[in-house]
């Protein structure tokens, strides 16, 4: 494993990764900056280069969640002839942001890996939705990263509306930092930029048209990402077409993401506990230790809801996310079991042949 020096730390390498069982001597260390179908763009101490997954890797990994995603550290062998590489291994992830894949298929989709802070972006105009914030916060906490909420387009609402939105966030028991800005007037942009620290990785998530790419263009100082206005209905148009890790002039690393219409909960149990800590704090006074907080006599959570100490909307969203997570987790576990059984069947057939 290479020494912990500036060539690697500027890309987010840290003592945590240094302690891992590292790459074999014949392989180099690189970080995944972007993925286009089966082609990976990697960054190492010497620069950037293209790579593909080695056949050995493809043969031994069948789950999509095991494949590299933007932000991963990988072991790669680079050809001295054309600087094209082969990836043989993905190092353990310090943090991970994932969701249930869009649609009816129960599969985990990796969004980004080894992110220090996830910036959940919502527009004050049209896009503001506390329940969706709670959904994002569950999965950010589940993956181990720190969340920040960023409200954009403050120029499109009155100060009174913005104050009401901030109050609504706090009333839902959300205690994470909340920042506000306008890409038009630039109010709050400098304050936000000062929060981005060198060699730290920040991942932007949110709906289309909330101003993620416009903000990143400002941070870079150029029109790196294509941007478009929102539609006449106020809904955003997709501009970012792929996830990409970008090194800002100040040294921070940012990952922009295409707008996500769905953010399904998968494996969100610990994230739900962290995201609804205010609600679950009442659970310590429940009569039964295994209280489901739905109908039991002596449930302190239900008493808090009925008394107004917990908002009904906050409680209802807790039940919804908990049920969704349980359903998807069960379906995902069944799918993985079927995949493993099928893999064993194939091995037995090849052995017989």
XYZ file of C-alpha atoms in Angstrom:
353
model
C 0.000 0.000 0.000
C 1.421 3.428 -0.880
C 2.520 5.897 1.743
C 0.035 8.471 2.941
C 1.301 11.403 0.848
C -0.130 14.486 -0.811
C -0.501 12.801 -4.200
C -3.174 10.518 -2.762
C -4.654 12.558 0.079
C -5.697 15.295 -2.334
C -8.082 12.719 -3.846
C -9.531 11.759 -0.466
C -7.114 9.034 0.616
C -6.872 8.823 4.419
C -5.510 6.779 7.297
C -8.735 4.730 7.283
C -7.918 3.320 3.837
C -4.243 3.037 4.730
C -5.153 0.477 7.407
C -6.896 -1.814 4.888
C -5.412 -4.903 3.299
C -4.220 -3.129 0.169
C -3.387 -3.789 -3.452
C -0.924 -6.422 -4.608
C 2.507 -4.998 -5.559
C 1.829 -5.316 -9.289
C -1.269 -3.110 -9.098
C -1.621 0.626 -8.604
C -4.175 2.510 -6.546
C -6.722 4.791 -8.228
C -10.068 6.424 -7.482
C -13.116 6.098 -9.709
C -14.037 9.510 -11.131
C -16.767 8.491 -13.604
C -18.364 5.463 -15.259
C -19.693 5.293 -18.822
C -21.340 1.887 -19.349
C -18.424 -0.573 -19.048
C -15.723 2.112 -19.201
C -14.284 3.617 -16.025
C -12.394 6.891 -15.657
C -9.812 6.636 -12.895
C -7.594 9.168 -11.107
C -4.215 8.333 -9.625
C -1.108 10.238 -8.583
C 0.015 10.500 -12.227
C -3.260 11.785 -13.696
C -6.398 10.217 -15.154
C -6.866 7.198 -17.407
C -9.511 4.831 -18.737
C -10.037 1.286 -17.515
C -12.330 -1.731 -17.638
C -13.136 -4.447 -15.145
C -10.812 -7.427 -15.487
C -12.365 -10.725 -16.472
C -11.232 -12.176 -13.154
C -13.260 -9.517 -11.329
C -16.372 -10.079 -13.462
C -16.165 -13.832 -12.911
C -15.997 -13.554 -9.113
C -18.545 -10.750 -8.569
C -22.199 -11.131 -9.557
C -23.947 -8.479 -7.460
C -24.234 -4.972 -8.901
C -23.454 -3.569 -5.461
C -19.984 -5.151 -5.611
C -19.075 -3.335 -8.819
C -17.113 -0.065 -8.672
C -19.050 3.168 -8.385
C -17.964 6.805 -8.405
C -15.791 7.496 -5.364
C -14.479 3.952 -4.954
C -10.787 3.184 -4.527
C -9.662 0.362 -6.791
C -6.584 -1.724 -7.540
C -5.752 -1.401 -11.236
C -3.036 -2.468 -13.613
C -2.192 0.193 -16.189
C -0.698 -0.716 -19.540
C 2.579 1.127 -20.193
C 1.708 1.244 -23.898
C -1.598 3.123 -23.988
C -2.307 4.013 -20.328
C -5.411 1.826 -20.420
C -6.092 -0.051 -17.190
C -7.783 -3.172 -15.850
C -9.486 -3.105 -12.442
C -8.932 -6.194 -10.319
C -10.298 -5.164 -6.942
C -12.499 -2.627 -5.145
C -11.278 -1.634 -1.686
C -13.667 -1.628 1.268
C -15.919 1.433 1.401
C -15.717 3.779 4.355
C -19.156 5.173 3.535
C -21.694 4.357 0.841
C -24.784 6.034 -0.565
C -27.223 3.672 -2.223
C -30.915 3.310 -2.956
C -33.326 0.727 -4.222
C -33.072 0.688 -7.998
C -35.854 2.544 -9.782
C -38.907 0.545 -10.827
C -40.203 -2.780 -9.534
C -36.870 -4.614 -9.433
C -35.596 -5.059 -5.865
C -31.892 -4.402 -6.319
C -29.413 -2.085 -4.635
C -28.083 0.743 -6.782
C -24.878 2.397 -5.651
C -24.923 6.185 -5.934
C -21.465 7.024 -4.587
C -18.817 5.658 -2.237
C -16.385 7.087 0.305
C -18.302 10.335 0.606
C -17.681 12.505 3.654
C -20.784 14.692 3.317
C -23.976 14.311 1.308
C -25.574 17.631 0.370
C -29.320 17.173 -0.021
C -30.497 19.930 -2.338
C -34.060 21.188 -2.553
C -35.437 24.298 -4.162
C -37.499 26.657 -2.033
C -39.647 27.101 -5.134
C -41.831 24.085 -6.147
C -39.476 21.376 -4.883
C -39.591 21.834 -1.095
C -40.781 18.636 0.607
C -39.963 17.669 4.201
C -41.030 14.039 3.782
C -38.585 13.665 0.905
C -35.864 15.247 3.058
C -36.532 12.620 5.728
C -36.256 9.882 3.088
C -32.867 11.145 1.896
C -31.623 11.544 5.462
C -32.440 7.910 6.267
C -30.230 6.588 3.471
C -27.428 9.106 4.055
C -27.208 8.073 7.708
C -27.507 4.399 6.777
C -24.415 4.750 4.591
C -22.363 6.499 7.257
C -21.899 9.950 5.683
C -22.756 13.301 7.253
C -25.792 15.112 5.791
C -26.291 18.791 5.027
C -29.524 20.258 3.682
C -29.160 22.994 1.067
C -32.172 25.094 0.075
C -31.687 26.867 -3.246
C -33.580 29.515 -5.251
C -34.191 31.672 -2.207
C -34.709 34.560 -4.633
C -37.957 32.913 -5.775
C -39.661 33.074 -2.366
C -40.267 35.755 0.248
C -38.256 35.833 3.498
C -41.439 34.812 5.315
C -41.854 31.692 3.172
C -38.200 30.747 3.673
C -38.518 31.203 7.428
C -41.631 28.987 7.435
C -39.794 26.287 5.495
C -36.884 26.342 7.934
C -39.325 26.118 10.831
C -41.073 23.165 9.184
C -37.754 21.324 8.899
C -37.002 21.827 12.588
C -40.581 20.914 13.570
C -40.039 17.534 11.905
C -37.191 16.847 14.315
C -34.485 17.370 11.678
C -31.410 18.791 13.401
C -28.775 18.590 10.637
C -27.228 21.820 9.308
C -29.411 23.728 6.845
C -27.860 26.221 4.413
C -29.634 28.507 1.955
C -28.508 30.261 -1.217
C -29.496 31.750 -4.544
C -27.544 31.053 -7.721
C -29.128 34.182 -9.216
C -28.330 36.780 -6.548
C -25.335 34.801 -5.187
C -26.662 35.303 -1.653
C -25.274 32.527 0.527
C -23.004 31.055 -2.173
C -19.756 32.262 -0.589
C -20.872 30.995 2.815
C -21.610 27.605 1.298
C -18.294 27.514 -0.546
C -16.433 28.089 2.714
C -17.887 24.872 4.130
C -16.137 22.773 1.425
C -12.788 21.589 2.758
C -9.790 20.360 0.727
C -9.482 16.578 0.207
C -13.020 16.018 1.509
C -15.643 14.455 -0.764
C -19.115 15.997 -1.096
C -21.980 14.347 -2.978
C -24.903 16.439 -4.276
C -28.305 14.727 -4.472
C -31.755 16.049 -5.269
C -34.358 16.448 -7.965
C -33.707 17.836 -11.424
C -33.713 21.599 -11.827
C -32.903 22.523 -8.226
C -29.637 24.183 -9.239
C -27.005 21.530 -8.436
C -25.136 21.849 -11.742
C -25.370 25.636 -11.760
C -23.847 25.751 -8.291
C -21.074 23.322 -9.223
C -20.273 25.422 -12.307
C -19.855 28.415 -10.014
C -17.610 26.430 -7.663
C -15.458 25.261 -10.582
C -15.418 28.675 -12.194
C -16.533 27.431 -15.616
C -19.498 25.962 -17.475
C -18.415 22.390 -16.700
C -21.916 20.979 -16.353
C -24.656 21.702 -18.875
C -27.555 23.517 -17.267
C -31.127 24.171 -18.293
C -33.999 26.095 -16.817
C -37.033 24.473 -15.275
C -40.117 23.740 -17.313
C -43.219 25.891 -17.330
C -44.755 23.696 -14.618
C -41.818 24.378 -12.333
C -40.425 20.852 -12.617
C -36.734 20.487 -13.319
C -35.235 19.159 -16.523
C -32.468 16.565 -16.412
C -29.092 18.159 -17.151
C -26.413 16.005 -15.487
C -26.295 12.721 -17.392
C -23.716 10.833 -15.317
C -22.166 10.866 -11.879
C -18.746 12.429 -11.864
C -16.108 13.193 -9.259
C -14.677 16.689 -9.776
C -11.746 18.308 -7.978
C -12.538 21.961 -7.233
C -9.868 24.692 -7.442
C -9.874 24.902 -3.637
C -9.147 21.187 -3.304
C -12.574 19.864 -2.284
C -13.994 16.962 -4.299
C -17.630 17.030 -5.398
C -19.869 14.438 -7.014
C -22.792 15.707 -9.049
C -25.704 13.353 -9.673
C -28.493 13.215 -12.231
C -31.808 14.274 -10.728
C -33.554 11.389 -8.973
C -37.339 11.051 -9.104
C -37.233 7.962 -6.877
C -35.133 7.259 -3.821
C -36.312 3.889 -2.558
C -35.336 2.752 0.936
C -33.286 -0.434 1.098
C -31.509 -1.594 4.251
C -32.510 1.580 6.060
C -33.093 0.308 9.596
C -30.225 2.126 11.307
C -30.842 5.200 9.148
C -34.466 5.282 10.271
C -33.387 5.056 13.898
C -31.024 7.990 13.404
C -33.433 10.022 11.292
C -36.303 9.660 13.730
C -34.314 9.833 16.963
C -36.691 12.458 18.366
C -39.654 10.142 17.850
C -37.889 7.026 19.096
C -36.730 8.922 22.169
C -40.285 8.580 23.467
C -40.130 4.811 22.886
C -38.005 4.368 26.009
C -41.154 5.013 28.048
C -43.296 2.474 26.168
C -44.886 -0.257 28.302
C -43.545 -3.049 26.085
C -39.922 -3.350 24.984
C -40.951 -4.732 21.580
C -43.594 -2.058 21.011
C -44.337 -1.454 17.324
C -45.665 2.065 18.062
C -48.821 1.363 16.075
C -51.594 0.134 18.396
C -50.214 -1.110 21.720
C -51.634 0.101 25.020
C -49.102 2.154 26.926
C -47.207 3.244 23.800
C -45.437 6.487 24.676
C -44.892 7.304 20.987
C -48.632 7.183 20.248
C -49.322 9.265 23.357
C -46.821 11.869 22.113
C -48.523 11.943 18.712
C -51.985 12.336 20.263
C -50.767 15.115 22.562
C -49.080 16.995 19.703
C -45.539 16.494 21.023
C -44.820 14.646 17.771
C -46.444 15.815 14.544
C -48.807 13.361 12.882
C -47.071 13.842 9.498
C -43.670 13.055 11.038
C -45.064 9.899 12.662
C -46.886 8.766 9.507
C -43.717 9.148 7.448
C -41.806 7.087 10.027
C -44.306 4.237 9.657
C -44.229 4.502 5.864
C -40.436 4.404 5.589
C -40.174 1.595 8.124
C -42.701 -0.553 6.237
C -41.058 0.219 2.880
C -37.618 -0.699 4.204
C -38.866 -3.981 5.693
C -40.640 -4.970 2.467
C -37.671 -4.165 0.228
C -35.189 -5.835 2.600
C -37.210 -9.054 2.605
C -37.596 -9.037 -1.185
C -33.892 -8.274 -1.618
C -32.890 -11.109 0.711
C -35.104 -13.521 -1.242
C -33.566 -12.378 -4.525
C -30.023 -12.822 -3.227
C -30.888 -16.333 -2.009
C -32.259 -17.259 -5.439
C -29.109 -15.863 -7.085
C -26.889 -17.888 -4.757
C -28.929 -21.063 -5.339
C -28.733 -20.564 -9.091
C -24.976 -20.009 -8.873
C -24.523 -23.255 -6.938
C -26.668 -25.051 -9.532
C -24.470 -23.796 -12.375
C -21.323 -24.894 -10.552
C -22.754 -28.378 -10.007
C -23.708 -28.678 -13.706
C -20.215 -27.613 -14.805
C -18.672 -30.124 -12.387
C -20.811 -32.941 -13.803
C -19.798 -32.001 -17.325
